[in-house]
Short mmCIF file of C-alpha atoms in Angstrom, two decimals:
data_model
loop_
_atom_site.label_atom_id
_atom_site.label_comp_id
_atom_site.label_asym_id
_atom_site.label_seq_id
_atom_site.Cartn_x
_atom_site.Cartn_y
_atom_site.Cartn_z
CA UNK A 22 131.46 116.62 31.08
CA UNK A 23 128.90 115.17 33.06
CA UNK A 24 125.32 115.47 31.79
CA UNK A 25 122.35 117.00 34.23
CA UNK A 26 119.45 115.07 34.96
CA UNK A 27 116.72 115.60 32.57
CA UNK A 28 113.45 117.15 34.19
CA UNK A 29 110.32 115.29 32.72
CA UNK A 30 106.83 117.02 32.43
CA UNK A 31 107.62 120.91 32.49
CA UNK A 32 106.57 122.67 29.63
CA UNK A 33 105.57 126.64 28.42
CA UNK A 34 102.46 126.84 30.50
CA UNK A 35 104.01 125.17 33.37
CA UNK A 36 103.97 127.51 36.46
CA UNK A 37 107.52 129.23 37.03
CA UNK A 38 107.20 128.47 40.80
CA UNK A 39 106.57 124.57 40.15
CA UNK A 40 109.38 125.01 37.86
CA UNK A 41 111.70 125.95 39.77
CA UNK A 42 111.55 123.55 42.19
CA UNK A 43 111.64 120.58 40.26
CA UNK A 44 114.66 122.01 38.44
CA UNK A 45 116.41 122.83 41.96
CA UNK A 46 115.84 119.65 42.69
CA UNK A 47 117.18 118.27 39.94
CA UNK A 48 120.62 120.22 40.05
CA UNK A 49 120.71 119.65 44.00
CA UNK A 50 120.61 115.87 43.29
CA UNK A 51 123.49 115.88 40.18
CA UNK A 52 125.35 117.57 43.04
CA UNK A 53 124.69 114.83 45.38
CA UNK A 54 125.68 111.57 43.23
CA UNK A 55 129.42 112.17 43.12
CA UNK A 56 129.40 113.22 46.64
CA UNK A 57 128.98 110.04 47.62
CA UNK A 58 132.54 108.72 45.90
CA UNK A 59 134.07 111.55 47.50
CA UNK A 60 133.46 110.23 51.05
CA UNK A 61 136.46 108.08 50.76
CA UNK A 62 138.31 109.38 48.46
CA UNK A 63 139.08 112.89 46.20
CA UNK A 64 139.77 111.37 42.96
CA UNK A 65 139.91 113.56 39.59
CA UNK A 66 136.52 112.53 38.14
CA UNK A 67 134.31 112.94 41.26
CA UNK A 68 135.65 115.94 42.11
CA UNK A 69 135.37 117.84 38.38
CA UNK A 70 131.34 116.07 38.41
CA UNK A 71 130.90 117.58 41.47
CA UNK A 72 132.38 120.73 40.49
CA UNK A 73 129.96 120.89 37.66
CA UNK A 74 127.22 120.09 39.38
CA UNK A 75 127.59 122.88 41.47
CA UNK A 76 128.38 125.17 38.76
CA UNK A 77 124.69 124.19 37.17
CA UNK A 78 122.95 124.45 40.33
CA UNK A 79 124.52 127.86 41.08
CA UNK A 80 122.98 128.56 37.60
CA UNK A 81 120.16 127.86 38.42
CA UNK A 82 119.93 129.42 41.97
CA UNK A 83 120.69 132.70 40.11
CA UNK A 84 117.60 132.26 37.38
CA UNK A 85 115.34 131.93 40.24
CA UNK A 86 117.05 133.86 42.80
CA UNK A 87 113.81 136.76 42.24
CA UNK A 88 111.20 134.02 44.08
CA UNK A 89 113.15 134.86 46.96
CA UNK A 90 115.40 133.34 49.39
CA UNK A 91 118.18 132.16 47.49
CA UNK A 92 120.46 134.60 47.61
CA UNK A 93 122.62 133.06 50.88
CA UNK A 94 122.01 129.72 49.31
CA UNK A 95 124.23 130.67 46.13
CA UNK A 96 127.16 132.15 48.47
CA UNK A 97 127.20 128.64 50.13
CA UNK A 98 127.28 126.41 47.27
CA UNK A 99 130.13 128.72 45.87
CA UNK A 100 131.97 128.23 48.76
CA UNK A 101 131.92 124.49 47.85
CA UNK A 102 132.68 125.25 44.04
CA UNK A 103 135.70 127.26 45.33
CA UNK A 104 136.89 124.78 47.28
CA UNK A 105 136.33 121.90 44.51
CA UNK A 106 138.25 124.40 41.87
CA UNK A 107 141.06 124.53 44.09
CA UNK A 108 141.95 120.85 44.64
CA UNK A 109 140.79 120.51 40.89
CA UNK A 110 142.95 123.16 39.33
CA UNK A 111 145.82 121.18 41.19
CA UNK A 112 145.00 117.75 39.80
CA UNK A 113 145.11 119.59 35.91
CA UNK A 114 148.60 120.52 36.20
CA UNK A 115 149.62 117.48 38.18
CA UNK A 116 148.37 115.54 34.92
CA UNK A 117 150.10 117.71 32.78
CA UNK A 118 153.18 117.76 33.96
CA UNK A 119 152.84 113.89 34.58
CA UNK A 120 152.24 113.64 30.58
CA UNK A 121 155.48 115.67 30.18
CA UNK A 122 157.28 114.18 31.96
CA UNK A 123 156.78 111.01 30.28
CA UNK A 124 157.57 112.43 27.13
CA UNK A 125 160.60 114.19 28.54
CA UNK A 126 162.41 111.21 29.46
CA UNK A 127 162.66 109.78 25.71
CA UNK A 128 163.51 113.13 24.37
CA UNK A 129 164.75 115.32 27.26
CA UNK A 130 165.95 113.46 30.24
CA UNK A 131 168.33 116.56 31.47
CA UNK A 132 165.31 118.29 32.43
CA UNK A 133 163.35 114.99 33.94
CA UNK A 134 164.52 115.52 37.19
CA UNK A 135 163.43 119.41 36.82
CA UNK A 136 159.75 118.43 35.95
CA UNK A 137 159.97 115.89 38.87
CA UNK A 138 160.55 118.76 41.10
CA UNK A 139 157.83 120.97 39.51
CA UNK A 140 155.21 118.70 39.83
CA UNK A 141 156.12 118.21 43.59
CA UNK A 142 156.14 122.22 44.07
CA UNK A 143 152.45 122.15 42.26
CA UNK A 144 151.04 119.16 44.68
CA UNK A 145 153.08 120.76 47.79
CA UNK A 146 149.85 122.77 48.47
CA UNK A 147 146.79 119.95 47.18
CA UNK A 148 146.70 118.71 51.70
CA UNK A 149 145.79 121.61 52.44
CA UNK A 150 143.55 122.46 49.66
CA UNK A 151 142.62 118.31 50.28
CA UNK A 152 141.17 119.08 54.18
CA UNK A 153 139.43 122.40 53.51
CA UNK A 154 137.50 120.67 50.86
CA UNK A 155 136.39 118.14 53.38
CA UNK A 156 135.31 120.56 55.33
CA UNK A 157 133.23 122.15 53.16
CA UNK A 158 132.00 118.72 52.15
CA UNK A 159 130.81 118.71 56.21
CA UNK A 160 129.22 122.06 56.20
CA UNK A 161 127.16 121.71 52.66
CA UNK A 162 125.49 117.80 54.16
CA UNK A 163 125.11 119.24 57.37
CA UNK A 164 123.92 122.76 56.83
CA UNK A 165 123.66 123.95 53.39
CA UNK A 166 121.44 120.70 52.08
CA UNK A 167 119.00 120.93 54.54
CA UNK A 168 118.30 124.36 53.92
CA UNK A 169 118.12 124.19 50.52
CA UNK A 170 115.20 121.33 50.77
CA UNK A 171 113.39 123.65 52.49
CA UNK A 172 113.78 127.24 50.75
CA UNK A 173 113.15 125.30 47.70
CA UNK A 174 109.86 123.71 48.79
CA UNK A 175 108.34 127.37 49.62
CA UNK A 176 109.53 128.51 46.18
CA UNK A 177 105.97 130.14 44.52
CA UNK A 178 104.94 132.28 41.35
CA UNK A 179 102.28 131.45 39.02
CA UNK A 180 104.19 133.20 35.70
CA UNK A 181 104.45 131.01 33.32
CA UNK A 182 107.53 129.14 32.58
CA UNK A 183 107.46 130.38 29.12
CA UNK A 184 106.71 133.80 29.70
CA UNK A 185 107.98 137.35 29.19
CA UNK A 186 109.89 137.34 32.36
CA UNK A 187 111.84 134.10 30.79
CA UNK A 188 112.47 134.84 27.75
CA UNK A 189 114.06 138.09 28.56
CA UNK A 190 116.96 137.45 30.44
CA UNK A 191 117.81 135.01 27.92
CA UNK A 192 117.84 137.07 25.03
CA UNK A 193 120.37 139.68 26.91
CA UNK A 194 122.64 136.76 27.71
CA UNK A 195 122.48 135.52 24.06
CA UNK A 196 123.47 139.62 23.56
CA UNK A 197 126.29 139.47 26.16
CA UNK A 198 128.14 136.60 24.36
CA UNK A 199 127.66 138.42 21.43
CA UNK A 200 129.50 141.29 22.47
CA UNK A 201 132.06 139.41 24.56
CA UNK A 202 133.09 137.63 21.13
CA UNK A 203 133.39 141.09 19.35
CA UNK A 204 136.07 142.04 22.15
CA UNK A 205 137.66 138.16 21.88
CA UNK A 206 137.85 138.87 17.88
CA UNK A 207 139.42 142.32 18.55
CA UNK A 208 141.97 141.22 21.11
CA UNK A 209 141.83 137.44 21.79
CA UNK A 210 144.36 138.05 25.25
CA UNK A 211 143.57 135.47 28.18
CA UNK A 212 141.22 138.40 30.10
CA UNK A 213 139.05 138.48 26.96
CA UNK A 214 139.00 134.81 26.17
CA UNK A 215 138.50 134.14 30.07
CA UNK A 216 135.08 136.34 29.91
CA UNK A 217 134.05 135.07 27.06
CA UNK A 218 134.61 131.39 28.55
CA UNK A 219 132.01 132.40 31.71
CA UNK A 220 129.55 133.70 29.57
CA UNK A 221 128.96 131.28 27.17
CA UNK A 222 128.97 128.83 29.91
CA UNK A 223 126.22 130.76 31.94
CA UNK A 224 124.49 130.84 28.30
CA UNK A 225 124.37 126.81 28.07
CA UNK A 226 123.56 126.35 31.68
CA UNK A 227 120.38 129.04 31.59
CA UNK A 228 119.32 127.06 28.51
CA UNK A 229 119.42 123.92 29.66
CA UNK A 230 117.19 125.24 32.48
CA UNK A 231 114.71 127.13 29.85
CA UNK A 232 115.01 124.29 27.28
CA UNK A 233 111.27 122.73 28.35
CA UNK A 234 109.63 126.39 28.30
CA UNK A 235 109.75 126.44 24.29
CA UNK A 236 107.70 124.71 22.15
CA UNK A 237 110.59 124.36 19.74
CA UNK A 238 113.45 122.07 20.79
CA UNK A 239 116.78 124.22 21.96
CA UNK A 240 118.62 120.67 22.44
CA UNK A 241 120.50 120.79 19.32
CA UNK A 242 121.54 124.39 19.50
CA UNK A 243 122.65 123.99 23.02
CA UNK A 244 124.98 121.20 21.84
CA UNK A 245 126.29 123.77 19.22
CA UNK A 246 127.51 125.79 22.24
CA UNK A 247 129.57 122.45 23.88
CA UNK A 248 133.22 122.95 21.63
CA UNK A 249 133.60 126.45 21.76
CA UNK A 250 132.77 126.06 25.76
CA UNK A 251 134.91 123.04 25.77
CA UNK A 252 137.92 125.06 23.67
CA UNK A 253 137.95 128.03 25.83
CA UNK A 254 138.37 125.68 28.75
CA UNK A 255 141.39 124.23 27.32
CA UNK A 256 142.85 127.59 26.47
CA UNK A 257 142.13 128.89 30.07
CA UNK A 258 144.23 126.20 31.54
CA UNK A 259 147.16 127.12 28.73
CA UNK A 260 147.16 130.69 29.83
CA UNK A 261 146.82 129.78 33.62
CA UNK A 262 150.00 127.19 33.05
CA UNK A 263 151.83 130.15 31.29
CA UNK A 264 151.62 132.50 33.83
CA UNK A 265 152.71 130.08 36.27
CA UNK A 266 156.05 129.09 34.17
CA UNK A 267 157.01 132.10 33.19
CA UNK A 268 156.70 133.14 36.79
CA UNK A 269 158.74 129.68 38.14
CA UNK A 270 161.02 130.68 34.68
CA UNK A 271 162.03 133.91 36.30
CA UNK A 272 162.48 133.30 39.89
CA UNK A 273 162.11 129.29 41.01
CA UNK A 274 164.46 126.94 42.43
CA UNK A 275 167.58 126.83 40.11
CA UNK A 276 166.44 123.65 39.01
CA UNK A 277 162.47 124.81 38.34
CA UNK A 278 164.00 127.47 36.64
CA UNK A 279 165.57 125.46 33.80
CA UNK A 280 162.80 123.12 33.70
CA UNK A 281 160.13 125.87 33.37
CA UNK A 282 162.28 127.47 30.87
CA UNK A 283 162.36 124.35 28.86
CA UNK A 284 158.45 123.68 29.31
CA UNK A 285 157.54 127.46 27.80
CA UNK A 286 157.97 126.77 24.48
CA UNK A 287 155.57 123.71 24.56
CA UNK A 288 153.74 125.79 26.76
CA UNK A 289 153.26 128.82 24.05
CA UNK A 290 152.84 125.80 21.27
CA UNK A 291 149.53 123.92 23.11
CA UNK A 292 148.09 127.78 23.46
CA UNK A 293 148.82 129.09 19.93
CA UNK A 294 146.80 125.35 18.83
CA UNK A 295 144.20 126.11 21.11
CA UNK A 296 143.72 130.12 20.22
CA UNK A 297 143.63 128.75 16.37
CA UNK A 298 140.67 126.17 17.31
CA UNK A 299 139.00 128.80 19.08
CA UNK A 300 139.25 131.16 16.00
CA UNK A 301 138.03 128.75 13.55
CA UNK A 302 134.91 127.29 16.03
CA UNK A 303 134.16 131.64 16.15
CA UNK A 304 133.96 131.47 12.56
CA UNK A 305 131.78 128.50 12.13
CA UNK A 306 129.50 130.38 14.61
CA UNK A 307 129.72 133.33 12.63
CA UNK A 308 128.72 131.53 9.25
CA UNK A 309 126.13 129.31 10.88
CA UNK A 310 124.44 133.00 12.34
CA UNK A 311 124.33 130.66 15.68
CA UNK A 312 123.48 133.86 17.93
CA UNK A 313 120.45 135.18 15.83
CA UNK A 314 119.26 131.19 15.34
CA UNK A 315 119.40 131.01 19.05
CA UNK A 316 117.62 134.73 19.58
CA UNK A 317 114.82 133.37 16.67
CA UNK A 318 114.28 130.18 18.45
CA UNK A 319 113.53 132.17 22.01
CA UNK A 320 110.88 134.16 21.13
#
């Protein structure tokens, strides 16, 4: 996952307005970079950086969303993270199914020509998907940077970056993941795991942000965060891909049918790996006390 641009020479006693635009600055400019590859082209990588990017500057449009006038901002960069999700979630299962297919034609070349026709079906829609991200590539240089540059300009508040009004907010999100780990633990199903997944990642991105307001260095506990995020990722896409097959396994083309059929069980094997990586990483976090290390080190 691509990295966000450090900011340099922000600290506790920094004022939250001057913060917040040299962080929204910051983001807006990791969202620019792989932009630029993307004029030509929508490969994989730029379009997952960009993806992220927008992700982190969403993040951080909602941390400083109460200095005002950033609430239409946020609804137009999502648009642009929906529309990068889209053609991304298409290039995941293309690759997966391009793996498989590999492997099925040393140990399963009956059902080849199945996968063959799967992957087609998947990619039937990524044109489509292709020109309305373009589009929304148009609108956010045209429209959506240039009022961004400005709104965040007239951003003002003399808190201070490492104040009350901080540190708050971050200790209920540390709280939130707490909880939405209880429910995982209880019932580990895709909705809980899914949850969990955005919360934890809204937890590293606000801390990332907040990381030069404390005195003591959150780098290494932010890192901490990284495979669990990482893991639930992975098992998102499993229970995304199982849905889809056992949908395609109960009422596809004759020939998706038998193919999706024969791609569950590998399906339900990568999942049950994944759920048993996640369980162990919830464990370490649970012996480690990560939650109350990370509540100890914001106050």
């Amino acid at each position: 996952m691509a990295q966000p641009t450090p900011i340099r020479g922000l600290g506790p006693d920094s004022e939250l307005g001057q913060a917040a635009r040299r962080i929204l600055a910051g983001r807006l400019a990791d969202v620019r970079k792989p932009e630029a590859k993307l004029s030509d082209e929508l490969d994989d990588d730029g379009v997952h950086d960009m993806r992220v990017a927008t992700r982190r500057l969403r993040a951080a449009i909602q941390v400083f969303r109460p200095l005002g006038g950033l609430g239409k901002l946020e609804v137009e960069v999502k648009r642009l993270q929906d529309a990068l999700g889209d053609v991304r979630d298409l290039h995941v299962q293309a690759a997966w199914l391009e793996e498989v297919a590999k492997k099925a034609r040393r140990e399963k070349p009956d059902t080849r020509a199945g996968i063959a026709a799967l992957g087609k079906a998947r990619l039937a829609g990524l044109k489509a998907k292709e020109k309305r991200l373009r589009s929304e590539l148009e609108r956010w240089a045209s429209r959506t940077v240039p009022r961004m540059l400005r709104k965040v300009d007239a951003l003002e508040d003399d808190h201070r970056f490492g104040g009350r009004r901080v540190k708050e907010p971050l200790h209920w999100r540390v709280r939130r993941v707490r909880k939405r780990m209880q429910v995982y633990m209880d019932a580990p199903d895709a909705a809980s795991a899914h949850a969990l997944r955005k919360d934890l990642k809204k937890l590293r991105y606000e801390l990332e942000i907040f990381q030069p307001a404390f005195r003591r260095t959150l780098g290494a506990l932010v890192e901490v965060l990284v495979p669990l995020q990482e893991g639930l990722g992975e098992l998102h896409d499993a229970d995304v891909r199982l849905e889809v097959f056992e949908r395609l396994a109960a009422g596809g083309k004759p020939r998706e049918r038998k193919a999706a059929r024969a791609l569950l069980p590998l399906i339900r094997e990568g999942r049950a790996k994944r759920s048993a990586e996640i369980a162990r990483e919830l464990q370490r976090w649970h012996a480690e006390a990560i939650p109350r290390r990370l509540i100890q080190v914001l106050m």
